[in-house]
Amino acid sequence: MTENAQQQPSAPHTELPTQYAPADVEGPLYERWVERGYFEADAKSEKPPYTVVIPPPNVTGSLHLGHAFEHTLIDALTRRKRMQGFETLWQPGMDHAGIATQNVVERELGKEGKSRHDLGREAFVERVWQWKGESGGQISGQMRRLGDGVAWSRERFTMDEGLSQAVQTIFKRLYDDELIYRAERIINWCPRCLTAISDIEVEYQDDDGELVSMKYGEGDDTIVVATTRAETMLGDTAVAVHPDDERYKHLVGKEIRLPLTDRSIPVVADTHVDPEFGTGAVKVTPAHDPNDFEIGQRHNLPSLTIMDEHAVITAHGPFQGLDRLEARSAIVAALRAEGRIVAEKRPYAHSVGHCSRCKTTIEPRLSMQWWVKVGPLAKAAGDAVRDGRVKIHPQEMEKRYFDWVDNLHDWCISRQLWWGHRIPVWYGPNGEVVCVGPDDEAPTGEGWRQDTDVLDTWFSSGLWPFSTLGWPEQTESLAKFYPNSVLVTGYDILFFWVARMMMFGLYAMDGTPPFHTIALHGMVRDQFGKKMSKSFGNAVNPLDWMDKYGSDALRFTLARGANPGTDVPIGEDWVQGSRNFANKIWNATRFALMNGATVDGPLPDAAQMSATDRWILSRLNSVVAEVDALYEDYQFAKLSDALFHFAWDEVFDWYVELSKTTFMAGGEPAKVSGRVLGEVLDVTLKLLHPVVPFVTETLWTTLTGGESLVIAEWPKDSGFRDTAAEKEIESLQSVITEVRRFRADQGLQPGQRVPARLTLDGTALAPHETAIRQLLRLQPEGDAFSATATLPVAGATVALDLSGTIDVVAERKRLAKDLAAAEKEKAQANAKLGNEAFLAKAPDNVVEKIRTRLAKADEDIARIQTQLERLPQA
């Protein structure tokens, strides 16, 4: 630390305003950082690289607390690494968000009384680009508010020309390697968005529906099946039972009549059926259920599509043209009229999938789509973690990762949208199929047409770690910054985005995974642990809190809650507390500057320092080492907490207070302590900077005269430790804390002066008598001194004369009353805990509350007895 201090320019000691005003500081300060290019990354640099990509927010989005949380963590990591001398790239950008963006623009068109079909595909896509230019990317400005240190000159968009080339390149390679194919399969279909959607775009919730049991067949050949989707019975092509189910063995292989239709369907035996569930028989609708589709494949059953893309019934008969929900009621009524309804249960709560964009109930639907054959890609993604090339943090999340990639189904990558990367496949007039790479000429001529579908958004975002660096071109940036150092993201998209990046990175980059570490965090919840949602009324706009308390306060609150892989509760009062911390840093630095704190010149020799000086420097180095270790383990909550308590408790509440007498006395000791205090603040502000960048930058540049903390050198542990000084100050803290507690117990006002006799001879506390008296408001004992209370602590004795300051008789009476109440509480708790009948019947939480009451009563009794012992006799 001494060497670092010598390199800094002399501090100008500009006077700070009396109060910190975040709104006046943050905006101009951030723009100054950007203008000076602090966040840019040079691919030609010889510094070691440190790369993190931003999980690309949707172009339709705005900053929510989840973004603020994740960005705070990434910004803290990259700011620290930049200070440590790494060529640091935090790669920004946005996702084109196919469905979400198309929905936004379609709604805008709807206000004009138009649909996308009125414009046509080319004009609609042009309109989306126009919207993106005018209204998209709102989140970029909000990221600046938060202080995100991203390389803005490298900002990318998943529909950029370069990223489009990357998409086309990898599609062509996968296609040529027979890892992309086209097939008719069951997919999630949104009848509102009119497209297939991925599993991650399906939100499941318990809906009240109906469970209808109905009878198929006639006479001895009847069989009862149950369903929550009665309308799909029009597409049934079999009934399935378990092959070992004795109840139905006589029916297996037979044809039975399907009600309301002119068809008969077979009874098939399939091990998928659970004979213990319901009647042990299930209807099979291969075109409208994924499990039924698999049964159909095994038994060569036909697949009858009975709904169109709008979920309207297309099957011939009286139900044709009805919406699926209308058809459901009509079909149940028709079956009831035929006497085929065996049982009806409503409401029947069951899990139903909804489109995450428009909340419409999704419909499983047989559809011709494009798929990625994930088997070999998923194996490679699993192997990269198993062999240690990629670390998942926290490690217990590995099991969830393996459960996913080891059981991954082929991935449907086509979407029936107009906005997105169009599938680069052309169909010829004679059934030809041609996949076109970025350097290929698309076929032309009569009858040739391009596939109308676009790719799933996750396809392009899966290329993000290398497409943003110029791949497939072998750029300097790709060579310098791939693979990424760490991916910081939520555990909720471990399976979707993370798995896809792993598969594509390993495939495209010759087996090199896209990142060394996957650091997973949880979700932000309200202060009661409940999921934040507009519908719950507990959603928070982070900009409101930033306006009210400052960006640093929000960041620090989020970081203090960030334990790896666990959810983060947050409440406004916690943000207010972090604002108070920022104010504490401000006020303490103002005091330091007014009392000669400086970074000029080397640190004095230890022999010139007081024990207080040596103590705080010893603690400072321990904290540097602790914070470094916690950063490497992604323990943001612990490192933030360590810095909070060191700065507030040890530096501001103890060292500054203990040094006041030294500063007041002046002379050489004051100069030494001023240099020590300057060093402590210099290092502490650096340690805090990655999490609270604005207030620390303002204070540090004022204190040191340095250019910017963004490019300052990260502190190193000098190895200086002084255990003797630490023990000495711990003893001093014990004396002050104990006497303060006693004063408070006796009802003395904090500023009330009390005569005292200090016996410090023979202890390490002797040099601290002036500080002890100053901090405890203890005046000299005087001629009439009478020791009415004596406190032995840390080898010393503090005798106090309380005569004239408290009414001893009244105080003993009050304490005796409190003691009786505590003893009564203890007796009642013991009685209940000793009652076996009570313990047998009482809920665990009630018993635990009584145990807590007992422990509190014991603490109160011990405390009150100690107070009584210390009081003088009446």
PDB file of C-alpha atoms in Angstrom, residues 121-305:
ATOM      1  CA  ARG A 121     -44.002  -9.160 -44.799  1.00  0.00           C
ATOM      2  CA  GLU A 122     -41.366  -6.798 -46.186  1.00  0.00           C
ATOM      3  CA  ALA A 123     -43.180  -3.607 -45.150  1.00  0.00           C
ATOM      4  CA  PHE A 124     -43.980  -5.040 -41.716  1.00  0.00           C
ATOM      5  CA  VAL A 125     -40.351  -5.913 -41.028  1.00  0.00           C
ATOM      6  CA  GLU A 126     -39.385  -2.414 -42.144  1.00  0.00           C
ATOM      7  CA  ARG A 127     -41.936  -1.042 -39.690  1.00  0.00           C
ATOM      8  CA  VAL A 128     -40.381  -3.098 -36.870  1.00  0.00           C
ATOM      9  CA  TRP A 129     -36.934  -1.710 -37.670  1.00  0.00           C
ATOM     10  CA  GLN A 130     -38.457   1.768 -37.611  1.00  0.00           C
ATOM     11  CA  TRP A 131     -39.978   1.076 -34.184  1.00  0.00           C
ATOM     12  CA  LYS A 132     -36.644  -0.265 -32.926  1.00  0.00           C
ATOM     13  CA  GLY A 133     -34.891   2.908 -34.016  1.00  0.00           C
ATOM     14  CA  GLU A 134     -37.434   5.210 -32.406  1.00  0.00           C
ATOM     15  CA  SER A 135     -38.624   3.384 -29.287  1.00  0.00           C
ATOM     16  CA  GLY A 136     -36.480   0.295 -28.778  1.00  0.00           C
ATOM     17  CA  GLY A 137     -33.529   0.231 -26.492  1.00  0.00           C
ATOM     18  CA  GLN A 138     -35.042   2.255 -23.669  1.00  0.00           C
ATOM     19  CA  ILE A 139     -33.103   0.024 -21.321  1.00  0.00           C
ATOM     20  CA  SER A 140     -29.752   1.366 -22.591  1.00  0.00           C
ATOM     21  CA  GLY A 141     -30.361   4.752 -20.994  1.00  0.00           C
ATOM     22  CA  GLN A 142     -31.492   3.094 -17.794  1.00  0.00           C
ATOM     23  CA  MET A 143     -28.303   1.021 -17.695  1.00  0.00           C
ATOM     24  CA  ARG A 144     -26.371   4.277 -17.720  1.00  0.00           C
ATOM     25  CA  ARG A 145     -28.416   5.437 -14.735  1.00  0.00           C
ATOM     26  CA  LEU A 146     -27.362   2.322 -12.861  1.00  0.00           C
ATOM     27  CA  GLY A 147     -23.684   2.879 -13.718  1.00  0.00           C
ATOM     28  CA  ASP A 148     -23.108  -0.111 -16.015  1.00  0.00           C
ATOM     29  CA  GLY A 149     -19.487  -0.044 -17.162  1.00  0.00           C
ATOM     30  CA  VAL A 150     -20.104  -1.610 -20.572  1.00  0.00           C
ATOM     31  CA  ALA A 151     -18.122  -1.069 -23.775  1.00  0.00           C
ATOM     32  CA  TRP A 152     -20.779   0.980 -25.561  1.00  0.00           C
ATOM     33  CA  SER A 153     -18.832   1.161 -28.827  1.00  0.00           C
ATOM     34  CA  ARG A 154     -19.210  -2.631 -29.082  1.00  0.00           C
ATOM     35  CA  GLU A 155     -22.970  -2.695 -28.483  1.00  0.00           C
ATOM     36  CA  ARG A 156     -24.617  -5.393 -30.588  1.00  0.00           C
ATOM     37  CA  PHE A 157     -28.126  -6.378 -31.594  1.00  0.00           C
ATOM     38  CA  THR A 158     -29.059  -9.951 -32.447  1.00  0.00           C
ATOM     39  CA  MET A 159     -30.382  -8.807 -35.842  1.00  0.00           C
ATOM     40  CA  ASP A 160     -27.204  -6.887 -36.746  1.00  0.00           C
ATOM     41  CA  GLU A 161     -25.672  -7.804 -40.086  1.00  0.00           C
ATOM     42  CA  GLY A 162     -22.674  -9.486 -38.446  1.00  0.00           C
ATOM     43  CA  LEU A 163     -24.793 -11.498 -36.032  1.00  0.00           C
ATOM     44  CA  SER A 164     -27.133 -12.463 -38.872  1.00  0.00           C
ATOM     45  CA  GLN A 165     -24.121 -13.846 -40.728  1.00  0.00           C
ATOM     46  CA  ALA A 166     -23.204 -15.883 -37.652  1.00  0.00           C
ATOM     47  CA  VAL A 167     -26.733 -17.296 -37.455  1.00  0.00           C
ATOM     48  CA  GLN A 168     -26.738 -18.267 -41.120  1.00  0.00           C
ATOM     49  CA  THR A 169     -23.275 -19.825 -40.816  1.00  0.00           C
ATOM     50  CA  ILE A 170     -24.066 -22.073 -37.877  1.00  0.00           C
ATOM     51  CA  PHE A 171     -27.440 -23.088 -39.334  1.00  0.00           C
ATOM     52  CA  LYS A 172     -25.711 -24.194 -42.534  1.00  0.00           C
ATOM     53  CA  ARG A 173     -23.002 -26.128 -40.644  1.00  0.00           C
ATOM     54  CA  LEU A 174     -25.522 -27.879 -38.414  1.00  0.00           C
ATOM     55  CA  TYR A 175     -27.697 -28.678 -41.429  1.00  0.00           C
ATOM     56  CA  ASP A 176     -24.761 -30.111 -43.368  1.00  0.00           C
ATOM     57  CA  ASP A 177     -23.794 -32.185 -40.308  1.00  0.00           C
ATOM     58  CA  GLU A 178     -27.380 -33.511 -40.169  1.00  0.00           C
ATOM     59  CA  LEU A 179     -27.907 -31.867 -36.789  1.00  0.00           C
ATOM     60  CA  ILE A 180     -30.774 -29.741 -38.130  1.00  0.00           C
ATOM     61  CA  TYR A 181     -33.779 -31.417 -39.752  1.00  0.00           C
ATOM     62  CA  ARG A 182     -37.428 -30.774 -40.607  1.00  0.00           C
ATOM     63  CA  ALA A 183     -40.146 -33.012 -39.204  1.00  0.00           C
ATOM     64  CA  GLU A 184     -43.739 -33.135 -38.076  1.00  0.00           C
ATOM     65  CA  ARG A 185     -43.874 -33.216 -34.281  1.00  0.00           C
ATOM     66  CA  ILE A 186     -45.966 -31.971 -31.378  1.00  0.00           C
ATOM     67  CA  ILE A 187     -45.066 -28.421 -30.363  1.00  0.00           C
ATOM     68  CA  ASN A 188     -46.362 -25.719 -28.015  1.00  0.00           C
ATOM     69  CA  TRP A 189     -48.684 -23.566 -30.133  1.00  0.00           C
ATOM     70  CA  CYS A 190     -50.038 -20.140 -29.228  1.00  0.00           C
ATOM     71  CA  PRO A 191     -53.385 -19.549 -30.967  1.00  0.00           C
ATOM     72  CA  ARG A 192     -53.023 -15.806 -30.338  1.00  0.00           C
ATOM     73  CA  CYS A 193     -49.424 -15.293 -31.487  1.00  0.00           C
ATOM     74  CA  LEU A 194     -49.932 -17.962 -34.181  1.00  0.00           C
ATOM     75  CA  THR A 195     -46.527 -19.530 -33.687  1.00  0.00           C
ATOM     76  CA  ALA A 196     -44.733 -22.377 -32.053  1.00  0.00           C
ATOM     77  CA  ILE A 197     -43.149 -21.296 -28.778  1.00  0.00           C
ATOM     78  CA  SER A 198     -40.340 -22.756 -26.742  1.00  0.00           C
ATOM     79  CA  ASP A 199     -40.696 -24.406 -23.357  1.00  0.00           C
ATOM     80  CA  ILE A 200     -39.292 -21.307 -21.663  1.00  0.00           C
ATOM     81  CA  GLU A 201     -42.061 -19.209 -23.220  1.00  0.00           C
ATOM     82  CA  VAL A 202     -44.713 -21.383 -21.565  1.00  0.00           C
ATOM     83  CA  GLU A 203     -45.838 -20.367 -18.079  1.00  0.00           C
ATOM     84  CA  TYR A 204     -47.698 -22.996 -16.074  1.00  0.00           C
ATOM     85  CA  GLN A 205     -50.360 -22.133 -13.529  1.00  0.00           C
ATOM     86  CA  ASP A 206     -53.196 -23.958 -11.827  1.00  0.00           C
ATOM     87  CA  ASP A 207     -56.446 -23.200 -13.643  1.00  0.00           C
ATOM     88  CA  ASP A 208     -59.936 -24.259 -12.680  1.00  0.00           C
ATOM     89  CA  GLY A 209     -61.172 -26.600 -15.392  1.00  0.00           C
ATOM     90  CA  GLU A 210     -63.221 -29.763 -15.519  1.00  0.00           C
ATOM     91  CA  LEU A 211     -62.382 -33.451 -15.425  1.00  0.00           C
ATOM     92  CA  VAL A 212     -64.872 -35.462 -17.455  1.00  0.00           C
ATOM     93  CA  SER A 213     -65.042 -39.265 -17.402  1.00  0.00           C
ATOM     94  CA  MET A 214     -66.733 -40.679 -20.485  1.00  0.00           C
ATOM     95  CA  LYS A 215     -67.634 -44.104 -21.827  1.00  0.00           C
ATOM     96  CA  TYR A 216     -66.329 -45.359 -25.183  1.00  0.00           C
ATOM     97  CA  GLY A 217     -67.563 -48.520 -26.927  1.00  0.00           C
ATOM     98  CA  GLU A 218     -70.731 -50.585 -26.444  1.00  0.00           C
ATOM     99  CA  GLY A 219     -71.871 -53.404 -24.152  1.00  0.00           C
ATOM    100  CA  ASP A 220     -69.034 -55.606 -22.905  1.00  0.00           C
ATOM    101  CA  ASP A 221     -66.612 -53.620 -25.019  1.00  0.00           C
ATOM    102  CA  THR A 222     -67.024 -50.354 -23.109  1.00  0.00           C
ATOM    103  CA  ILE A 223     -64.132 -48.555 -21.526  1.00  0.00           C
ATOM    104  CA  VAL A 224     -64.064 -45.348 -19.457  1.00  0.00           C
ATOM    105  CA  VAL A 225     -61.492 -42.593 -20.038  1.00  0.00           C
ATOM    106  CA  ALA A 226     -61.098 -39.213 -18.362  1.00  0.00           C
ATOM    107  CA  THR A 227     -59.900 -35.895 -19.801  1.00  0.00           C
ATOM    108  CA  THR A 228     -59.712 -32.178 -19.079  1.00  0.00           C
ATOM    109  CA  ARG A 229     -59.845 -31.445 -22.826  1.00  0.00           C
ATOM    110  CA  ALA A 230     -63.018 -33.159 -24.007  1.00  0.00           C
ATOM    111  CA  GLU A 231     -62.876 -31.416 -27.393  1.00  0.00           C
ATOM    112  CA  THR A 232     -59.790 -33.429 -28.367  1.00  0.00           C
ATOM    113  CA  MET A 233     -61.806 -36.667 -28.368  1.00  0.00           C
ATOM    114  CA  LEU A 234     -62.746 -35.813 -31.959  1.00  0.00           C
ATOM    115  CA  GLY A 235     -59.094 -36.565 -32.824  1.00  0.00           C
ATOM    116  CA  ASP A 236     -58.753 -39.792 -30.828  1.00  0.00           C
ATOM    117  CA  THR A 237     -57.294 -42.670 -32.817  1.00  0.00           C
ATOM    118  CA  ALA A 238     -56.965 -45.230 -29.992  1.00  0.00           C
ATOM    119  CA  VAL A 239     -57.500 -46.024 -26.325  1.00  0.00           C
ATOM    120  CA  ALA A 240     -54.388 -47.234 -24.496  1.00  0.00           C
ATOM    121  CA  VAL A 241     -54.096 -49.531 -21.468  1.00  0.00           C
ATOM    122  CA  HIS A 242     -51.143 -51.101 -19.690  1.00  0.00           C
ATOM    123  CA  PRO A 243     -50.217 -54.524 -21.160  1.00  0.00           C
ATOM    124  CA  ASP A 244     -50.340 -56.153 -17.693  1.00  0.00           C
ATOM    125  CA  ASP A 245     -53.730 -54.712 -16.729  1.00  0.00           C
ATOM    126  CA  GLU A 246     -56.016 -57.772 -16.388  1.00  0.00           C
ATOM    127  CA  ARG A 247     -59.153 -55.597 -16.563  1.00  0.00           C
ATOM    128  CA  TYR A 248     -58.622 -54.781 -20.220  1.00  0.00           C
ATOM    129  CA  LYS A 249     -56.737 -57.752 -21.675  1.00  0.00           C
ATOM    130  CA  HIS A 250     -59.899 -58.929 -23.443  1.00  0.00           C
ATOM    131  CA  LEU A 251     -60.128 -55.569 -25.241  1.00  0.00           C
ATOM    132  CA  VAL A 252     -56.529 -55.187 -26.439  1.00  0.00           C
ATOM    133  CA  GLY A 253     -56.511 -55.452 -30.230  1.00  0.00           C
ATOM    134  CA  LYS A 254     -60.249 -54.881 -30.553  1.00  0.00           C
ATOM    135  CA  GLU A 255     -61.949 -51.906 -32.194  1.00  0.00           C
ATOM    136  CA  ILE A 256     -64.449 -49.909 -30.147  1.00  0.00           C
ATOM    137  CA  ARG A 257     -66.840 -47.147 -31.207  1.00  0.00           C
ATOM    138  CA  LEU A 258     -65.710 -43.572 -30.713  1.00  0.00           C
ATOM    139  CA  PRO A 259     -68.778 -41.537 -29.659  1.00  0.00           C
ATOM    140  CA  LEU A 260     -70.080 -38.617 -31.722  1.00  0.00           C
ATOM    141  CA  THR A 261     -68.175 -39.827 -34.780  1.00  0.00           C
ATOM    142  CA  ASP A 262     -68.572 -42.485 -37.432  1.00  0.00           C
ATOM    143  CA  ARG A 263     -65.249 -44.061 -36.476  1.00  0.00           C
ATOM    144  CA  SER A 264     -64.034 -47.065 -34.522  1.00  0.00           C
ATOM    145  CA  ILE A 265     -60.649 -46.981 -32.819  1.00  0.00           C
ATOM    146  CA  PRO A 266     -58.381 -49.745 -31.512  1.00  0.00           C
ATOM    147  CA  VAL A 267     -57.457 -50.527 -27.931  1.00  0.00           C
ATOM    148  CA  VAL A 268     -53.664 -50.738 -27.702  1.00  0.00           C
ATOM    149  CA  ALA A 269     -51.342 -51.893 -24.906  1.00  0.00           C
ATOM    150  CA  ASP A 270     -48.594 -49.464 -23.963  1.00  0.00           C
ATOM    151  CA  THR A 271     -46.292 -49.340 -20.937  1.00  0.00           C
ATOM    152  CA  HIS A 272     -46.642 -45.539 -20.764  1.00  0.00           C
ATOM    153  CA  VAL A 273     -50.083 -45.985 -19.199  1.00  0.00           C
ATOM    154  CA  ASP A 274     -50.229 -46.013 -15.392  1.00  0.00           C
ATOM    155  CA  PRO A 275     -52.795 -48.683 -14.393  1.00  0.00           C
ATOM    156  CA  GLU A 276     -53.105 -47.108 -10.924  1.00  0.00           C
ATOM    157  CA  PHE A 277     -54.155 -43.696 -12.236  1.00  0.00           C
ATOM    158  CA  GLY A 278     -57.855 -43.127 -12.850  1.00  0.00           C
ATOM    159  CA  THR A 279     -59.483 -45.973 -14.706  1.00  0.00           C
ATOM    160  CA  GLY A 280     -56.153 -47.212 -16.057  1.00  0.00           C
ATOM    161  CA  ALA A 281     -57.262 -46.351 -19.599  1.00  0.00           C
ATOM    162  CA  VAL A 282     -56.343 -43.219 -21.552  1.00  0.00           C
ATOM    163  CA  LYS A 283     -57.621 -41.730 -24.771  1.00  0.00           C
ATOM    164  CA  VAL A 284     -54.927 -41.257 -27.421  1.00  0.00           C
ATOM    165  CA  THR A 285     -54.935 -38.081 -29.551  1.00  0.00           C
ATOM    166  CA  PRO A 286     -51.579 -38.155 -31.379  1.00  0.00           C
ATOM    167  CA  ALA A 287     -52.014 -34.776 -33.107  1.00  0.00           C
ATOM    168  CA  HIS A 288     -52.816 -32.850 -29.921  1.00  0.00           C
ATOM    169  CA  ASP A 289     -50.781 -34.290 -27.046  1.00  0.00           C
ATOM    170  CA  PRO A 290     -47.012 -34.958 -26.835  1.00  0.00           C
ATOM    171  CA  ASN A 291     -47.347 -38.217 -24.886  1.00  0.00           C
ATOM    172  CA  ASP A 292     -50.113 -39.417 -27.184  1.00  0.00           C
ATOM    173  CA  PHE A 293     -47.922 -38.599 -30.161  1.00  0.00           C
ATOM    174  CA  GLU A 294     -45.230 -40.931 -28.821  1.00  0.00           C
ATOM    175  CA  ILE A 295     -47.820 -43.691 -28.264  1.00  0.00           C
ATOM    176  CA  GLY A 296     -49.053 -43.110 -31.792  1.00  0.00           C
ATOM    177  CA  GLN A 297     -45.544 -43.475 -33.183  1.00  0.00           C
ATOM    178  CA  ARG A 298     -45.050 -46.771 -31.361  1.00  0.00           C
ATOM    179  CA  HIS A 299     -48.337 -48.228 -32.603  1.00  0.00           C
ATOM    180  CA  ASN A 300     -48.474 -46.665 -36.099  1.00  0.00           C
ATOM    181  CA  LEU A 301     -51.642 -44.751 -35.271  1.00  0.00           C
ATOM    182  CA  PRO A 302     -52.940 -42.047 -37.588  1.00  0.00           C
ATOM    183  CA  SER A 303     -52.680 -38.430 -36.387  1.00  0.00           C
ATOM    184  CA  LEU A 304     -55.850 -36.438 -36.975  1.00  0.00           C
ATOM    185  CA  THR A 305     -55.561 -32.669 -36.666  1.00  0.00           C
TER     186      THR A 305
END
